Coordinates of C-alpha atoms in Angstrom, one line a residue:
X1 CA 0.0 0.0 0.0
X2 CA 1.3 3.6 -0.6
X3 CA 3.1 4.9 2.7
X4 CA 5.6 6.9 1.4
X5 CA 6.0 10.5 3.5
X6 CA 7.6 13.3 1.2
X7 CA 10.4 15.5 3.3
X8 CA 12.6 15.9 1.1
X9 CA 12.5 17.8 -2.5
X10 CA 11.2 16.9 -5.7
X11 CA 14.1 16.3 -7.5
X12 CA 15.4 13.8 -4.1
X13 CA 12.4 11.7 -5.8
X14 CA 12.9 12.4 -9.4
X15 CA 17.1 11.3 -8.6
X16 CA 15.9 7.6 -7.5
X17 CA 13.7 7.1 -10.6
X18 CA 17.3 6.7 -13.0
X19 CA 16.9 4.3 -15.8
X20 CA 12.9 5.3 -16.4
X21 CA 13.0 7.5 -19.8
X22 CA 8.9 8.7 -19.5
X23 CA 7.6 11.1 -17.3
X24 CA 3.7 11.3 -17.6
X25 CA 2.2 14.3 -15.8
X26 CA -1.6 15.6 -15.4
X27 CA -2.3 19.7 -15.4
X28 CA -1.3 19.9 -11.5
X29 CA 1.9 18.3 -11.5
X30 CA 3.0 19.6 -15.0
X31 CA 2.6 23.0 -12.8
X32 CA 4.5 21.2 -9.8
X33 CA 7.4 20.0 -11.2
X34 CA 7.7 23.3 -13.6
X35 CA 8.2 25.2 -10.2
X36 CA 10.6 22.8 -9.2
X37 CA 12.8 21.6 -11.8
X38 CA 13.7 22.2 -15.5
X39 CA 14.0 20.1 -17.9
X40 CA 17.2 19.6 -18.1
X41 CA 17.3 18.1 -14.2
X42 CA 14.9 15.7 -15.7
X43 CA 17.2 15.1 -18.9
X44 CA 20.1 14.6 -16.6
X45 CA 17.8 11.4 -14.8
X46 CA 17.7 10.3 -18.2
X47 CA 14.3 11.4 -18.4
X48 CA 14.0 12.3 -22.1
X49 CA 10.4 12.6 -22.6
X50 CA 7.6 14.4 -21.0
X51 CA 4.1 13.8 -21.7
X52 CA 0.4 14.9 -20.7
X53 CA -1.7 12.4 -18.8
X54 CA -4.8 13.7 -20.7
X55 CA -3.9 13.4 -24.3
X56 CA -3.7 10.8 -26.5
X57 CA 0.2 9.4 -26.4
X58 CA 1.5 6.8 -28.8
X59 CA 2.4 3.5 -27.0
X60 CA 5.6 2.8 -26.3
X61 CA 5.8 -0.9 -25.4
X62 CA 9.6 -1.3 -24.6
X63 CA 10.1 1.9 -22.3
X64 CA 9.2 2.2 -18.3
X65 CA 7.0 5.3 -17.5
X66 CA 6.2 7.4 -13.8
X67 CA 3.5 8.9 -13.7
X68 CA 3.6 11.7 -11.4
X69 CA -0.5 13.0 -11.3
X70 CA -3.0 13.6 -8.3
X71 CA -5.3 11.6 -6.6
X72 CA -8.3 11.4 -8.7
X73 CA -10.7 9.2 -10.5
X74 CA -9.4 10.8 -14.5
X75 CA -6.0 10.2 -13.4
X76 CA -6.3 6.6 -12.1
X77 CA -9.2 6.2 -15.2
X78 CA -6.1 7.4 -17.3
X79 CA -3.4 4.9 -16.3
X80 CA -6.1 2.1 -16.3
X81 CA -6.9 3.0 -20.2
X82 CA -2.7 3.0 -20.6
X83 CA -2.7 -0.8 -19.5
X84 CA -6.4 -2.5 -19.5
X85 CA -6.3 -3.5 -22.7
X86 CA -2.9 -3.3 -24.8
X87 CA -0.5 -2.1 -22.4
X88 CA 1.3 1.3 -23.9
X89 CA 4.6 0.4 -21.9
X90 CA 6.6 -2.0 -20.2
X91 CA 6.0 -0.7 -16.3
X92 CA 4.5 2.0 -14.6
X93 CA 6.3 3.6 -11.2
X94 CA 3.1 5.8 -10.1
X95 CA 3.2 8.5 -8.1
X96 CA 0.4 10.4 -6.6
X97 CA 0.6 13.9 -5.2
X98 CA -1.5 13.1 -1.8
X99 CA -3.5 10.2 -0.3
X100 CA -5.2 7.8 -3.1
X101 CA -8.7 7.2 -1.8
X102 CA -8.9 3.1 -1.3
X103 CA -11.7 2.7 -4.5
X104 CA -9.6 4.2 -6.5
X105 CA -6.5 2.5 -5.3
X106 CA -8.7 -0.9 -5.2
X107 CA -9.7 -0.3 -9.1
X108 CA -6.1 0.2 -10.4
X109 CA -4.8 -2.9 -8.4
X110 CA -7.3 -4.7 -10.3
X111 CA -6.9 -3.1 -13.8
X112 CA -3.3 -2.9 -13.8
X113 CA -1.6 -4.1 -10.7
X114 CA 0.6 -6.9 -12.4
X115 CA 2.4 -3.8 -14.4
X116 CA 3.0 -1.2 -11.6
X117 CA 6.6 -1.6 -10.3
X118 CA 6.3 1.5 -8.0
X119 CA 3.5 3.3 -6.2
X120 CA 3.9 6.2 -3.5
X121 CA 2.1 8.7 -2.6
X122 CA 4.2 12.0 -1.8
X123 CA 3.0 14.8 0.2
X124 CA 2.7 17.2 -2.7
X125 CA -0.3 18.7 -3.1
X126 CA 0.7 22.0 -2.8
X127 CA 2.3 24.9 -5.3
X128 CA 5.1 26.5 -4.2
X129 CA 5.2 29.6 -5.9
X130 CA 8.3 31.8 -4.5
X131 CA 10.8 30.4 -1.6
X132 CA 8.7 31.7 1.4
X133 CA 5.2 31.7 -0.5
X134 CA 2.8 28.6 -1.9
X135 CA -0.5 28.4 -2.9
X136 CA -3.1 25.8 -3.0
X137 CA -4.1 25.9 -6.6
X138 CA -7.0 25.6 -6.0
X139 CA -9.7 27.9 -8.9
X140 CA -12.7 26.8 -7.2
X141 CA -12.2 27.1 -3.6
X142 CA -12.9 30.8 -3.6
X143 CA -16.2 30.7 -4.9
X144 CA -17.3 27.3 -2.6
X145 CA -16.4 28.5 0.6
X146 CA -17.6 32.4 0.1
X147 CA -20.5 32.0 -2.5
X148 CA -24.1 32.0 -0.4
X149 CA -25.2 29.3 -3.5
X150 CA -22.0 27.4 -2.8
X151 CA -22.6 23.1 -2.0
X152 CA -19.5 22.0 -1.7
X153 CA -17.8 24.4 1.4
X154 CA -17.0 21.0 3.6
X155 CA -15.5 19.2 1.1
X156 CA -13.5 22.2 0.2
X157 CA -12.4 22.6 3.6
X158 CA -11.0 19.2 3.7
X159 CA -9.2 20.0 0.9
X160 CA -7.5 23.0 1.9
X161 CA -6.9 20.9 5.2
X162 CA -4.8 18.0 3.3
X163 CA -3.4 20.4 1.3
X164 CA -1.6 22.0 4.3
X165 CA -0.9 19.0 6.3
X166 CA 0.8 18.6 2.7
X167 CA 3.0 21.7 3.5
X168 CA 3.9 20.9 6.9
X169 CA 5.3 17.6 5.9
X170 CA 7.0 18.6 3.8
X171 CA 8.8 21.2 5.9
X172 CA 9.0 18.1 8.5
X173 CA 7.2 20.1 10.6
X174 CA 4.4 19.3 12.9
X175 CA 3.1 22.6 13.9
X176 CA 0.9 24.1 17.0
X177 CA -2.6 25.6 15.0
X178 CA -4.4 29.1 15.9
X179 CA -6.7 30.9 13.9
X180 CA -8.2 34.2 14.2
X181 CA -11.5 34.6 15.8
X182 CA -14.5 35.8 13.9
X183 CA -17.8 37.3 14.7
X184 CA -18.7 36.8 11.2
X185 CA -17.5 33.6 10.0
X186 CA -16.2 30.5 11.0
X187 CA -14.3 29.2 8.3
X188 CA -10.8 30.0 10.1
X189 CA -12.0 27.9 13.2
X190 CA -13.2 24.8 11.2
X191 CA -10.1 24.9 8.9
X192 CA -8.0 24.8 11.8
X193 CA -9.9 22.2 13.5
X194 CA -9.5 20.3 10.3
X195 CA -5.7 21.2 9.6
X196 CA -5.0 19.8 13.6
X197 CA -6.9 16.7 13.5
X198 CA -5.5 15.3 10.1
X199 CA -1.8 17.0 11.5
X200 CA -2.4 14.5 14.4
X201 CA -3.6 11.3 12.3
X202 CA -0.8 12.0 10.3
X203 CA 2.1 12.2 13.2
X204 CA 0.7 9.2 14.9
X205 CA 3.3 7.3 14.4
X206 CA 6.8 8.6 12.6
X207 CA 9.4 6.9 10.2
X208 CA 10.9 5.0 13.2
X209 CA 7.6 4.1 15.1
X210 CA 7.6 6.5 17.7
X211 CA 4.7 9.1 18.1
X212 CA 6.5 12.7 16.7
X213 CA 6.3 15.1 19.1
X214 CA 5.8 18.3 18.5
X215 CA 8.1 21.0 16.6
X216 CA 9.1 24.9 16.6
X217 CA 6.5 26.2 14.1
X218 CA 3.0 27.6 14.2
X219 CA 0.1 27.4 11.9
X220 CA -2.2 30.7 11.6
X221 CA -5.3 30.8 9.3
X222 CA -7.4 33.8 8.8
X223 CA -10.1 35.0 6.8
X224 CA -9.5 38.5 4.2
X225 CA -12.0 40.2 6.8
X226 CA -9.4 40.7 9.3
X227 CA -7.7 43.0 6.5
X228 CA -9.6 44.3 3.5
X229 CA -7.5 47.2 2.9
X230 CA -4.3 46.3 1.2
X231 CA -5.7 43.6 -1.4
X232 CA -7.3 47.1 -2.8
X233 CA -4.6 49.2 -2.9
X234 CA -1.9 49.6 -5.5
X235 CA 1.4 48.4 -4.3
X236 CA 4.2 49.9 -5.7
X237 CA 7.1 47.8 -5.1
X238 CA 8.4 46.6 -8.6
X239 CA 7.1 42.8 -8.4
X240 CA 3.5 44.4 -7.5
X241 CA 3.4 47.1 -10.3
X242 CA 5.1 44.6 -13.0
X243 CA 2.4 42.0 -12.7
X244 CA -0.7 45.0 -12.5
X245 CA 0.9 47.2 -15.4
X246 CA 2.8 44.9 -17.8
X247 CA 0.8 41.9 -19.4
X248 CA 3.0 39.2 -17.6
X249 CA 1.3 35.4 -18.0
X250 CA 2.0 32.8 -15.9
X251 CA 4.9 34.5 -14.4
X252 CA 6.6 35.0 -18.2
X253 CA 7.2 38.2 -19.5
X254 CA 7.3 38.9 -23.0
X255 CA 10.1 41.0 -25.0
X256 CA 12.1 41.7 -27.9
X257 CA 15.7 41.4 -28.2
X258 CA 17.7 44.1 -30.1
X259 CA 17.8 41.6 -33.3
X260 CA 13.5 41.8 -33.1
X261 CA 13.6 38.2 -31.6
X262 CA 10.3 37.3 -29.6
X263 CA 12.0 35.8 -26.0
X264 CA 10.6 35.2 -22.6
X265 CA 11.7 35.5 -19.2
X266 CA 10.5 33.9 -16.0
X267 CA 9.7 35.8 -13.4
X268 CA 11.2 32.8 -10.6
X269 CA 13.4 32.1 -8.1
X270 CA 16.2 31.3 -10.6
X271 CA 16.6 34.7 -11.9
X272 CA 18.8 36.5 -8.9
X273 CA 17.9 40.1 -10.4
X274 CA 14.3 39.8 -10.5
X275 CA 14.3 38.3 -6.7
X276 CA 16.8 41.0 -5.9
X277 CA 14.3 44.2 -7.0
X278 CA 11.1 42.2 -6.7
X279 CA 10.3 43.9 -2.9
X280 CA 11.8 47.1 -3.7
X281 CA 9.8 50.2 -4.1
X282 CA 9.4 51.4 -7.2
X283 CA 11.1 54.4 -7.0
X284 CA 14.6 52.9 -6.0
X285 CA 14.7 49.9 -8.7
X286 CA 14.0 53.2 -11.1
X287 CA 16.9 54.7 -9.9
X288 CA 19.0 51.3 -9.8
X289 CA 18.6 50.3 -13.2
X290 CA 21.2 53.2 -14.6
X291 CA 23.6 52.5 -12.6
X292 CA 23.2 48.8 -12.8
X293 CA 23.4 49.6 -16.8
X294 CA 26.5 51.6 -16.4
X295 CA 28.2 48.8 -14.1
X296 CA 27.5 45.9 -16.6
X297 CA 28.6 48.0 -19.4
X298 CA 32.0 48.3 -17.7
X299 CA 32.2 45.4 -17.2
X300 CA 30.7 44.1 -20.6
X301 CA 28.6 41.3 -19.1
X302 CA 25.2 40.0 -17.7
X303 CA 24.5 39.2 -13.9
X304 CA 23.4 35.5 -13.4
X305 CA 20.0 34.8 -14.6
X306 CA 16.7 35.0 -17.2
X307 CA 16.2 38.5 -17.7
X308 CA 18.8 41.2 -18.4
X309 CA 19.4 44.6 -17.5
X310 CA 18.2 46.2 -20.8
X311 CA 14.7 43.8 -20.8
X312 CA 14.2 44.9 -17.0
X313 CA 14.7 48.5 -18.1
X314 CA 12.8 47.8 -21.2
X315 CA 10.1 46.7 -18.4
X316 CA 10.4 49.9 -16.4
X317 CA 9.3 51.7 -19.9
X318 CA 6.5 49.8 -19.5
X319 CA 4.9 51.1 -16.6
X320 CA 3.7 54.8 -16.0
X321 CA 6.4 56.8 -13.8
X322 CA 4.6 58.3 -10.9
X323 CA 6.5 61.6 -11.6
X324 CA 4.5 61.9 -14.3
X325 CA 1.2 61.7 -13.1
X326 CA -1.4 64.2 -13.4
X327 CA -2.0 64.5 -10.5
X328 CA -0.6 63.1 -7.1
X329 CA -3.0 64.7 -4.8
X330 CA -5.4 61.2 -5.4
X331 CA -3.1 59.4 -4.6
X332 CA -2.1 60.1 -1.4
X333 CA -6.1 60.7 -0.7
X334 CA -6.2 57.1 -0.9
X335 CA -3.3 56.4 1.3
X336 CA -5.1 59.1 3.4
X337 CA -7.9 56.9 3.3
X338 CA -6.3 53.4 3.8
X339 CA -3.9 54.4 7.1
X340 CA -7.2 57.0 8.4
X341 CA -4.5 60.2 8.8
X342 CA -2.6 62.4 6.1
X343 CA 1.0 62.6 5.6
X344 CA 1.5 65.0 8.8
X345 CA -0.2 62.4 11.1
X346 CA -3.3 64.2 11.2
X347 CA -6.4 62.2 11.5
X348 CA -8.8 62.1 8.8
X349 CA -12.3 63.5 10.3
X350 CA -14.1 63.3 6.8
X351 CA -13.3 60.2 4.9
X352 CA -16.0 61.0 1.9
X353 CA -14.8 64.8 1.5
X354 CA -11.1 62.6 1.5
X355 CA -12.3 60.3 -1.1
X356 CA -13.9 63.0 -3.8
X357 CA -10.4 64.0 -5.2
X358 CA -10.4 60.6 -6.6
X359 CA -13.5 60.1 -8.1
X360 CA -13.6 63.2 -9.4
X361 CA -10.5 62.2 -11.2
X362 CA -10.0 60.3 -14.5
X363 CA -9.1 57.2 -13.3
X364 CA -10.6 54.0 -14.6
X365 CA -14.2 52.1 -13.0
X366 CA -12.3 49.6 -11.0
X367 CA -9.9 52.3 -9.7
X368 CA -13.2 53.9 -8.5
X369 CA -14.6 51.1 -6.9
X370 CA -10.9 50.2 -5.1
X371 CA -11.6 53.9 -3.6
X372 CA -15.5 53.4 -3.3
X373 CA -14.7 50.2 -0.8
X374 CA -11.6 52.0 0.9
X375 CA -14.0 54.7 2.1
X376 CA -16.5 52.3 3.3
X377 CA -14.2 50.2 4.9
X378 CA -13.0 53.0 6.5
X379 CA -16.1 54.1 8.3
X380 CA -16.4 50.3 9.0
X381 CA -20.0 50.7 6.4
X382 CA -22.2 53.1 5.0
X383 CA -25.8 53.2 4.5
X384 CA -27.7 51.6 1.3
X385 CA -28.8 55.3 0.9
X386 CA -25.3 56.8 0.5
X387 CA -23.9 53.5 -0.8
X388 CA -26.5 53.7 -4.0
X389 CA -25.5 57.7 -4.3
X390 CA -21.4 57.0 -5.1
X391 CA -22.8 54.0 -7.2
X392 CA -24.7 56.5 -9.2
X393 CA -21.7 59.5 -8.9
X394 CA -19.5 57.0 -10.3
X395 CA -21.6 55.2 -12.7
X396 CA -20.9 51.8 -11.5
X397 CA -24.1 50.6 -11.3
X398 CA -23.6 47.4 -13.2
X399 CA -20.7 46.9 -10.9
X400 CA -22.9 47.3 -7.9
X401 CA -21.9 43.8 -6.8
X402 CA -18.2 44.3 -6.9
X403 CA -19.0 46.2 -3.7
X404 CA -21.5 44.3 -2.0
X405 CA -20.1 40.6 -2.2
X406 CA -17.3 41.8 0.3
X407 CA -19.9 40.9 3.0
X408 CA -20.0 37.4 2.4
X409 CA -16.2 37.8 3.5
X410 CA -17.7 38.8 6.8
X411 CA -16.7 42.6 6.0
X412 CA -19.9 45.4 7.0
X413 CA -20.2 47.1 3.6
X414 CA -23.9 48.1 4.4
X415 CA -24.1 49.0 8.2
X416 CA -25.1 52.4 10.2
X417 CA -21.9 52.0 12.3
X418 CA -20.1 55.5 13.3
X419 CA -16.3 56.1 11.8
X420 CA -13.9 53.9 13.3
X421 CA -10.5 52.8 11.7
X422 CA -8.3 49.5 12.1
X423 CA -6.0 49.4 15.1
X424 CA -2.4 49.8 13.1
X425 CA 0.6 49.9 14.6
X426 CA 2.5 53.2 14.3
X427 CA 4.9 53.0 11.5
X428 CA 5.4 56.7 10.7
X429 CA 8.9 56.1 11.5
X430 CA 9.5 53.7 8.6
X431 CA 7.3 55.7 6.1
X432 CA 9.8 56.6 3.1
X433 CA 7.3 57.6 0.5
X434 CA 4.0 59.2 1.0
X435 CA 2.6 57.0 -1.9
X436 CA 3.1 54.1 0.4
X437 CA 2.2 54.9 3.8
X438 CA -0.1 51.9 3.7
X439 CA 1.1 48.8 5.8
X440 CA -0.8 45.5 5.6
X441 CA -2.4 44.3 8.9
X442 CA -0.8 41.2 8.4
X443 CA 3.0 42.5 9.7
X444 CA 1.6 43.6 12.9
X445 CA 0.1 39.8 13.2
X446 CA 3.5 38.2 12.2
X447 CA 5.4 40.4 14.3
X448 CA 3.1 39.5 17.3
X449 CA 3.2 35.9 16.3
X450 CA 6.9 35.8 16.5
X451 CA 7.1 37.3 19.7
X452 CA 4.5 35.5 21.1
X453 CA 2.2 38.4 21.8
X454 CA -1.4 37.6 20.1
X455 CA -4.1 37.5 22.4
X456 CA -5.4 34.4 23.0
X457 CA -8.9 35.5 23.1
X458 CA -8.7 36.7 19.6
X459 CA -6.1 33.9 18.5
X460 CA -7.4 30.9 20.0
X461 CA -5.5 27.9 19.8
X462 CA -6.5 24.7 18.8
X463 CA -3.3 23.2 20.2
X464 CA -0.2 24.7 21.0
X465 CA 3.5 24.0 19.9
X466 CA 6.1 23.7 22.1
X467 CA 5.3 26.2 25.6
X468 CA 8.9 28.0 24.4
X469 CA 8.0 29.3 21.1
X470 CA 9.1 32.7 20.7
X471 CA 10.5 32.9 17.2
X472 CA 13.9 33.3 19.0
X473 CA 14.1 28.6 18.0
X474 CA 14.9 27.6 21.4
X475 CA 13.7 24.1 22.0
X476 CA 13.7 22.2 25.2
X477 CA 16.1 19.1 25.3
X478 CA 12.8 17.1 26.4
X479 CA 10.9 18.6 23.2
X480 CA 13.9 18.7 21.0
X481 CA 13.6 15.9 18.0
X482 CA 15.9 14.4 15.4
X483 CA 17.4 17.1 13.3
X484 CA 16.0 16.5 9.7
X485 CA 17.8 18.3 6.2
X486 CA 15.6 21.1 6.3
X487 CA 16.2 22.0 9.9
X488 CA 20.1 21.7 9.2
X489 CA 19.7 24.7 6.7
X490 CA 17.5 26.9 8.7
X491 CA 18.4 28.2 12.4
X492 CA 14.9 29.1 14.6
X493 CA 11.2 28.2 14.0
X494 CA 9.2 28.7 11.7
X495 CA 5.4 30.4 11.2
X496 CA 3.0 29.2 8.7
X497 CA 0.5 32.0 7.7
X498 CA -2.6 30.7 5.5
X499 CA -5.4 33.8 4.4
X500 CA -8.0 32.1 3.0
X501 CA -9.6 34.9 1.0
X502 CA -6.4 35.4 -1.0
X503 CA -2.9 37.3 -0.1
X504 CA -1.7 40.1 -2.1
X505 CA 1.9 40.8 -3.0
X506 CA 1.8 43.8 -0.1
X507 CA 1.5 40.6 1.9
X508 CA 4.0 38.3 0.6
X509 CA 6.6 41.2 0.9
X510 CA 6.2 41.5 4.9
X511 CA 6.5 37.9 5.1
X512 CA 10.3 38.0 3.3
X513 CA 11.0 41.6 5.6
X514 CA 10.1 39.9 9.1
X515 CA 12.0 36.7 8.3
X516 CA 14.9 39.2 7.2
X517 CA 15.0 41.4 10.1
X518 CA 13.9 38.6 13.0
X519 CA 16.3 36.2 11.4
X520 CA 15.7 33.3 14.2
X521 CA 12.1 32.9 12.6
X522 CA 10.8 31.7 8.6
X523 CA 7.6 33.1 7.3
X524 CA 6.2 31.2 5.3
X525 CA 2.7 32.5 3.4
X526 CA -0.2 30.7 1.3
X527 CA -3.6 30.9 0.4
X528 CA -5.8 29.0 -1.6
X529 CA -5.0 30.0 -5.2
X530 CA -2.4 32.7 -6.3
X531 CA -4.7 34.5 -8.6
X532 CA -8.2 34.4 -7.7
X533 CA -9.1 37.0 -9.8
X534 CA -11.6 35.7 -11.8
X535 CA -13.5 33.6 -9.3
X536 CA -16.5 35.3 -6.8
X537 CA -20.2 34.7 -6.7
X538 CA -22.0 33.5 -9.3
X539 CA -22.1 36.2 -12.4
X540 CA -20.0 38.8 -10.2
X541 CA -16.6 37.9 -8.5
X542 CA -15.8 39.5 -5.4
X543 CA -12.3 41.0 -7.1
X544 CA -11.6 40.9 -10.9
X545 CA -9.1 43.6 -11.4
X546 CA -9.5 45.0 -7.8
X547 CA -6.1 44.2 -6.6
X548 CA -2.3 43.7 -7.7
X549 CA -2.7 40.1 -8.7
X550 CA -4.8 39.2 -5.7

């Protein structure tokens, strides 16, 4: 029976699979594997051919194949139609990406048992995306656990849940779990109920038979009510600005070369320039660029990776230079809006007369609406009377929705409350540029996190890691457990943060800025899917075009 535990990385796997020339992949893993290897690690496992599970392949009767695909009935259907009949090669060495259910294991062991050298199942069902961010991939899980209309929320849920026992296994980690407590929803609390329960089936026993105990890391799930603000804003760190304002798919970019040749560049780990601005502001990579120009010029050759100094400064062409703008005043407005004071620290007694620079200027619908829902989420709701009057100022009215599905994410969009804004921490001393005053809620969380500060009341936990955890690492001898690879690399604990309404890349950044300047502590950030969006309730999403790549 399967009962192989992934903890180690892909390519450990890929390594031990030598003299097997086929690797057949479904629409996941394809994805997967992309984000951890290229094809020439394959090629050098003598791996020479790469095919999709879903398409017709011709048979190839005297070579062994993996197939490396998730756990579901068209992937098992799949390999059974590659061997019920007229077997299309010699031996199959399957693996799955999570738990095979048994019926589906019990079908293939009858259908085509006698050919299947291998079969593992690798904790895997997860996409990481960046080194300290990874998303579920899942399209669908936005709309089933927010839509009203939605059937299918449990299962969802259980999903998710797997899908980040997935993640802590893979970090070897077996993690206390909070969550944030809601008056609105409970999707946090059963997640984490979920998430602990299938941690614990999971740790029962370890590799060696004992029960695991538990490790230096923390689980936190939250829903986007806790911070609706900054997956409206604009960012404008480089990464954030590239992916809104240059049409980057699937993390490729696009160019020219100085011959006219169409190229491509990904935007990944592997290219040491792109990670190097990514979390910059804007403002200093625009700045960098020259002199980064001059200094390969002198020296007459490119820095390691995918993209080149000219193509990054052909990207900086790209996007509008906020010098330029027509008019700055809006934009701090909004930034006035989001922190609730202006750039002198003063606070902001009328948020609408703050918001009618904006919509007065000539900025596009969905920049209206981002500044519609920052008002209102600064006066914590307005009424339907004054809600329907900036619908009708604005002429949004077929985007009505756009505004009013934010309270299925438990946030008060139509509500007589009085003017109150979010608790932030004062930051006034790190504030460089008045365009980005803005920081996300979620820093304030990680820092507290790290130094073991969140209320209880509000994060309750549904069990606790080691009594020690601080972020400063220190475990006692009687908790301390055997030192695996991935703790040899990394000094301290580590904090998992999951946001199930989405993260933006405001959020990503603080999560690479806190591990920098804590040091003794790795964030690590995920949400369902990377993009959501397209997804929402049924004819109107929640987002579309409302954030930087929410």
């Amino acid at each position: 029976r399967c009962n192989h535990r992934f903890s180690t990385h892909t390519q450990t796997h890929i390594s031990a699979l030598i003299h097997i020339y086929i690797l057949i992949l479904d629409a996941f893993t394809t994805k997967l594997l992309s984000s951890c290897c290229k094809m020439s690690d394959l090629m050098s496992e003598k791996i020479t051919i790469v095919e999709n599970l879903d398409k017709n392949r011709e048979p190839v009767p005297e070579m062994n194949a993996i197939y490396f695909m998730s756990p579901t009935a068209k992937c098992v259907d799949a390999l059974i139609g590659d061997f019920k009949s007229k077997p299309k090669y010699k031996a199959a060495y399957v693996y799955f990406t999570d738990y095979l259910p048994d019926d589906l294991f019990n079908n293939m062991k009858m259908y085509c048992g006698k050919y299947i050298r291998v079969c593992k199942e690798l904790n895997m069902s997860f996409m990481p995306q960046e080194a300290q961010v990874f998303t579920c991939d899942n399209p669908g899980a936005f709309w089933s656990i927010y839509s009203p209309k939605s059937q299918d929320k449990k299962k969802t849920l259980e999903k998710l849940a797997d899908q980040l026992v997935s993640v802590c296994a893979t970090l070897d980690e077996y993690p206390g779990v909070r969550y944030k407590k809601d008056s609105n929803l409970d999707n946090a609390k059963t997640l984490a109920e979920l998430v602990d329960n299938k941690l614990a089936r999971y740790y029962e026993l370890d590799d060696s038979g004992k029960k695991k105990e538990k490790t230096q890391a923390q689980v936190l799930i939250l829903e986007r009510d806790f911070d609706p603000i900054s997956p409206i804003l604009h960012e404008l760190t480089y990464q954030a600005m590239a992916y809104d304002l240059v049409d980057i798919q699937n993390d490729t970019y696009n160019y020219k070369s100085k011959d006219g040749a169409e190229k491509q560049a990904l935007l990944n780990e592997d290219d040491m320039l792109w990670v190097k601005l990514r979390h910059r502001h804007i403002a200093e990579v625009s700045a960098e660029i020259p002199k980064l120009v001059k200094e390969i010029s002198a020296s007459k050759k490119q820095p390691d990776g995918k993209i080149t100094i000219s193509n990054l400064a052909q990207m900086m062409k790209k996007m509008p230079s906020f010098r330029r703008q027509k008019d700055q005043k809006s934009f701090v407005s909004v930034q006035d809006l989001a922190v609730g004071s202006d750039v002198e620290g003063v606070k902001v007694k009328d948020p609408m007369r703050t918001l009618l620079p904006v919509l007065l200027h000539q900025y596009s619908t969905y920049d209206k609406i981002r500044a519609v829902l920052l008002y209102i989420f600064s006066v914590s709701g307005t009424t339907d009377e004054n809600l329907s009057k900036l619908i009708q100022h604005v002429k949004i009215e077929d985007e009505r929705d756009f505004i009013l599905n934010w309270k299925e994410l438990g946030v008060p969009i139509i509500t007589p409350t009085s003017c109150s804004f979010l608790f932030l921490r004062d930051r006034s001393q790190e504030e460089k540029y008045n365009l980005s005053r803005w920081t996300p809620v979620i820093k304030d969380v990680i820092e507290d996190a790290v130094e073991n500060k969140l209320d209880i009341k509000e994060w309750p936990h549904q069990s606790e890691s080691p009594a020690v955890w601080n972020g400063s690492g220190a475990v006692s001898a009687r908790q301390k457990h055997k030192a695996s690879a991935q703790d040899e690399r990394r000094s301290g604990s580590r904090l998992i943060i999951f946001i199930l309404g989405g993260i933006s890349f405001s959020e990503m950044r603080c999560a690479y800025e806190v591990t920098q300047s804590v040091k003794s502590c790795e964030v690590i950030i995920g949400e369902p899917r990377y993009k959501i969006a397209d997804d929402g309730l049924p004819n109107k999403p929640f987002y579309k075009n409302v954030s930087n790549r929410q």
